[in-house]
Structure formats: structure tokens, C-alpha cells
Amino acid sequence: MKLRIVAMFLIVLIMSSGCVHSKKNQRIRVAFFPNVTHGQALIMKNRSTLESAMGENVTVDWKMFNAGPAVVESMFAGQIDIAFIGPVPAINAFIKSDGDIRVISGSANGGVGLLAAKDSGIVEVGDLDGKTVAIPQLGNTQHLCLLSLLQQNHLRPSSEGGSVHVVAVSNPDIRGLLDRGELDAALVPEPWASILQIQCDAISIPFEGKDAATTVIIVRKDFLNENPELVEQFLSEHREVTQNMIADGEAAKNDMNAQLELLTGSAIAPEVLDAAFSRIVFSDLIPTQSLSEYAELCLSLGLIKKLPGPEWTESV
């Protein structure tokens, strides 16, 4: 009898040890861009607040990208768990994954600009006829915005037999091409829009929709199901950082700039960062209306074959 009790005790001890071990050495892989529109990610990374909130048993891996489609491919491959991303790649991810990618939070609204070279003769969207316009990556949110603007002004990209040459150029390379006259205009997120305007004397072209959602947060549903406590902790930290940014913009800008310098090798000029920050509304709310409008636009442009169902956003 005593041997049986001892054996049962040992089994329970081994099982409990296994349970404790399963909670150790967890990992959360977070994708973000080196853009001011991903401000919360930059601040969390610079302050290491997410690591502190997660605790010593969780490893936080920050993965830097330059555009949304590449993030989505990494999520499909199981290499990323949570991502700061534009609404359009988020929509495509939900559709292509049959619902395995979900939007769980908002992050930033606004912070996108259409800038034209100072000698290009472009003062409105209609003047893009016959011009070369850059976006950061084909299929991303800025690309969709540009296609929508062209459609509204009875223009089409050259890939569809139209007169506007749309090219994908990484954000850091756009400035040099614009200066050399190899580009006429660019539709880019902050801080690149303010960099072009302030440091290249580029002309800001007005257009509708500049205040729409720019950044949301997505998660792999299997990661959410397997690690709900990690996702909840991440969102709690995201909310806290967002509120701190609203309360103390100067501290937020300092942290963002320090992290951008580490990531890119150079800090942003204070006047550029001030301009970029002023054009963005940071938020932790899911931008339901803006996402619906983007989805309708994707459908009208033939980028998706059906609208996402109501389950594609998920409150945690």
C-alpha cells in the first residue's frame, strides 16, 4: 500500500514537473516595421517593456520587415506569431488563410502621404497621368490607396493598360530616386512622407482617406488558442504604451527615435519626427469601419473574391 502511494506521488510529481516545464521557455515572435506608424512596437522594443511584462520564462523575438506581404508569408510559414501590419495585408491574410489570421487590435490611423517631386508639375492626383509613382511594396496598403486614387481620377496603372507607372521601391531608397528625377511621386507612410516633404522639398498632394487606419495588429489563431495568456499580456502592454504615448508625446518620440537609430543607423531629424507624429492618431481600438471600407475597396479592385466575415476581428 505504501509503495502504491509512493508510486502515485512520484507520478503526480513528474506530471506536475512536466506542466511547469511546458510553461517555461515560451516564445513570442513579433513583426514590425521601422516606421513611425508602428510607434508602439518601437517604444516597447526600446524600453524592453514587453520583455518585462512577459517575464523571464518568455523570450520575445522582434522581427523587422519593410512591408506587409512579406510579413504575411512569414506568418503562413509559422515564423511570426503577432504582427503590426497595414489593413490591406491583414485582409488578404484572413482571406487566404481561411480565417487563421485575425485582427485583434488597432494601432495607428493616418500617417500616409502622397508626395510629388518639386519640379514634377504635379499638384493634384489627376496630374499623375504619364508619371512614375512609387509605393513601398506591391499589394500593401499604400499600393491599394494609390490604385483607389487612380480609379477615382479616371486613371489606371500601366500594368492594366493605363498611363501611370507604379513601381515598388523600399522606403529608404525613394528619397534618392526622387532627388535624381527617376521618380515623379511616392505614396508612403510616416516618417517617409515628412522626410520627403521637409528634406526634399517634395509637394504634399491632398487626397481623401488620409486619416484611415494605417496599422493594425494581427495574430495567428492557433497561437492565440495555444497561448491566450501571452496574447492578453501583449495587448495589455500595447494598451498601456498607447495611453502613455497620448499622455507624453515627447517621451514617445524620444523612444521611437532612439530605436529607429539602432535599427537603421540614423535618427530622424527632430522637425521631421514632429511633423510625422502630428499626422498620426495612435489607438488601441479595432478600426472596424475603416477595415470594412478597405475590404470593400479590395473587393471592388478585384484583390479579393469575397468580403471577410464578421469573425475576422477578435477581441481578446
CSV table of C-alpha atoms in Angstrom, one decimal, residues 34-166:
chain,number,residue,atom,x,y,z
A,34,PRO,CA,10.9,50.7,-38.8
A,35,ASN,CA,8.1,53.3,-39.4
A,36,VAL,CA,6.6,55.9,-37.0
A,37,THR,CA,3.2,54.4,-37.8
A,38,HIS,CA,4.5,51.4,-35.8
A,39,GLY,CA,5.2,53.6,-32.9
A,40,GLN,CA,4.1,51.3,-30.1
A,41,ALA,CA,6.3,48.5,-31.3
A,42,LEU,CA,9.3,50.9,-31.5
A,43,ILE,CA,8.7,52.1,-27.9
A,44,MET,CA,8.1,48.6,-26.5
A,45,LYS,CA,11.3,47.4,-28.1
A,46,ASN,CA,13.3,50.4,-27.0
A,47,ARG,CA,12.1,50.2,-23.4
A,48,SER,CA,12.1,46.4,-23.2
A,49,THR,CA,8.7,46.7,-21.5
A,50,LEU,CA,7.2,43.7,-23.3
A,51,GLU,CA,10.0,41.5,-22.1
A,52,SER,CA,9.5,42.7,-18.5
A,53,ALA,CA,5.7,42.2,-18.8
A,54,MET,CA,6.1,38.7,-20.2
A,55,GLY,CA,8.6,37.6,-17.5
A,56,GLU,CA,11.8,35.6,-17.6
A,57,ASN,CA,10.2,32.4,-18.9
A,58,VAL,CA,9.1,34.0,-22.2
A,59,THR,CA,11.5,35.1,-25.0
A,60,VAL,CA,10.4,38.0,-27.1
A,61,ASP,CA,11.8,37.9,-30.6
A,62,TRP,CA,11.3,41.2,-32.6
A,63,LYS,CA,11.4,40.7,-36.3
A,64,MET,CA,11.8,43.8,-38.6
A,65,PHE,CA,10.1,43.9,-42.0
A,66,ASN,CA,9.6,46.7,-44.6
A,67,ALA,CA,6.2,45.8,-46.0
A,68,GLY,CA,3.1,43.7,-45.2
A,69,PRO,CA,3.1,41.0,-47.8
A,70,ALA,CA,6.4,39.6,-46.6
A,71,VAL,CA,5.1,39.6,-43.0
A,72,VAL,CA,2.0,37.6,-44.1
A,73,GLU,CA,4.2,35.0,-45.9
A,74,SER,CA,6.2,34.6,-42.7
A,75,MET,CA,3.0,34.1,-40.7
A,76,PHE,CA,1.8,31.5,-43.1
A,77,ALA,CA,5.1,29.7,-42.6
A,78,GLY,CA,4.6,29.8,-38.8
A,79,GLN,CA,7.6,32.1,-38.3
A,80,ILE,CA,5.7,35.0,-36.9
A,81,ASP,CA,3.0,34.9,-34.2
A,82,ILE,CA,1.9,38.6,-33.8
A,83,ALA,CA,2.4,41.5,-36.2
A,84,PHE,CA,1.9,45.2,-36.6
A,85,ILE,CA,0.8,45.5,-40.2
A,86,GLY,CA,-1.3,47.5,-42.6
A,87,PRO,CA,-5.0,46.8,-43.0
A,88,VAL,CA,-4.8,45.5,-46.6
A,89,PRO,CA,-2.3,42.7,-46.0
A,90,ALA,CA,-4.4,41.9,-42.9
A,91,ILE,CA,-7.5,41.5,-45.1
A,92,ASN,CA,-5.6,39.4,-47.6
A,93,ALA,CA,-4.1,37.3,-44.8
A,94,PHE,CA,-7.5,36.5,-43.4
A,95,ILE,CA,-9.0,35.5,-46.8
A,96,LYS,CA,-6.0,33.4,-47.9
A,97,SER,CA,-5.7,31.6,-44.6
A,98,ASP,CA,-9.4,30.8,-44.4
A,99,GLY,CA,-9.7,32.7,-41.1
A,100,ASP,CA,-6.5,31.6,-39.5
A,101,ILE,CA,-5.2,35.2,-39.2
A,102,ARG,CA,-7.2,37.5,-37.0
A,103,VAL,CA,-7.2,41.3,-36.3
A,104,ILE,CA,-7.0,41.8,-32.5
A,105,SER,CA,-6.3,45.5,-32.1
A,106,GLY,CA,-5.8,48.8,-33.8
A,107,SER,CA,-2.5,50.7,-33.6
A,108,ALA,CA,-2.4,53.8,-35.8
A,109,ASN,CA,-4.6,55.9,-38.1
A,110,GLY,CA,-3.5,58.4,-40.6
A,111,GLY,CA,0.2,58.9,-41.2
A,112,VAL,CA,0.3,58.4,-45.0
A,113,GLY,CA,1.2,61.0,-47.6
A,114,LEU,CA,1.3,61.4,-51.4
A,115,LEU,CA,4.4,63.4,-52.2
A,116,ALA,CA,5.5,64.8,-55.6
A,117,ALA,CA,8.9,65.9,-56.7
A,118,LYS,CA,9.1,69.7,-56.6
A,119,ASP,CA,9.7,70.1,-60.4
A,120,SER,CA,7.3,67.3,-61.5
A,121,GLY,CA,4.4,69.7,-62.2
A,122,ILE,CA,2.1,67.5,-60.0
A,123,VAL,CA,-0.3,69.4,-57.8
A,124,GLU,CA,-3.3,67.0,-57.7
A,125,VAL,CA,-3.9,63.3,-58.2
A,126,GLY,CA,-5.1,63.9,-61.8
A,127,ASP,CA,-1.6,65.1,-62.7
A,128,LEU,CA,-0.2,61.6,-62.2
A,129,ASP,CA,-1.1,60.8,-65.8
A,130,GLY,CA,2.1,59.7,-67.5
A,131,LYS,CA,4.1,59.8,-64.3
A,132,THR,CA,6.1,57.2,-62.3
A,133,VAL,CA,4.8,56.7,-58.8
A,134,ALA,CA,6.5,54.6,-56.0
A,135,ILE,CA,4.9,52.6,-53.3
A,136,PRO,CA,6.8,50.5,-50.7
A,137,GLN,CA,5.6,47.1,-51.9
A,138,LEU,CA,3.1,45.7,-54.4
A,139,GLY,CA,0.0,44.5,-52.5
A,140,ASN,CA,0.4,46.6,-49.4
A,141,THR,CA,-1.9,49.3,-48.0
A,142,GLN,CA,-0.2,52.2,-49.8
A,143,HIS,CA,-0.5,50.3,-53.1
A,144,LEU,CA,-4.2,49.9,-52.6
A,145,CYS,CA,-4.7,53.5,-51.7
A,146,LEU,CA,-2.9,54.6,-54.9
A,147,LEU,CA,-5.0,52.2,-57.0
A,148,SER,CA,-8.1,53.7,-55.4
A,149,LEU,CA,-6.9,57.3,-56.1
A,150,LEU,CA,-6.2,56.5,-59.7
A,151,GLN,CA,-9.6,54.9,-60.1
A,152,GLN,CA,-11.3,57.9,-58.6
A,153,ASN,CA,-9.5,60.2,-61.1
A,154,HIS,CA,-10.2,58.0,-64.1
A,155,LEU,CA,-6.6,56.8,-64.3
A,156,ARG,CA,-5.1,53.3,-64.5
A,157,PRO,CA,-1.7,51.8,-63.8
A,158,SER,CA,0.4,50.8,-66.8
A,159,SER,CA,0.1,47.2,-65.7
A,160,GLU,CA,-3.6,47.4,-66.7
A,161,GLY,CA,-3.0,49.4,-69.9
A,162,GLY,CA,-3.1,52.8,-68.3
A,163,SER,CA,-0.7,55.7,-68.2
A,164,VAL,CA,0.6,55.7,-64.6
A,165,HIS,CA,3.8,53.7,-63.9
A,166,VAL,CA,3.5,52.2,-60.4
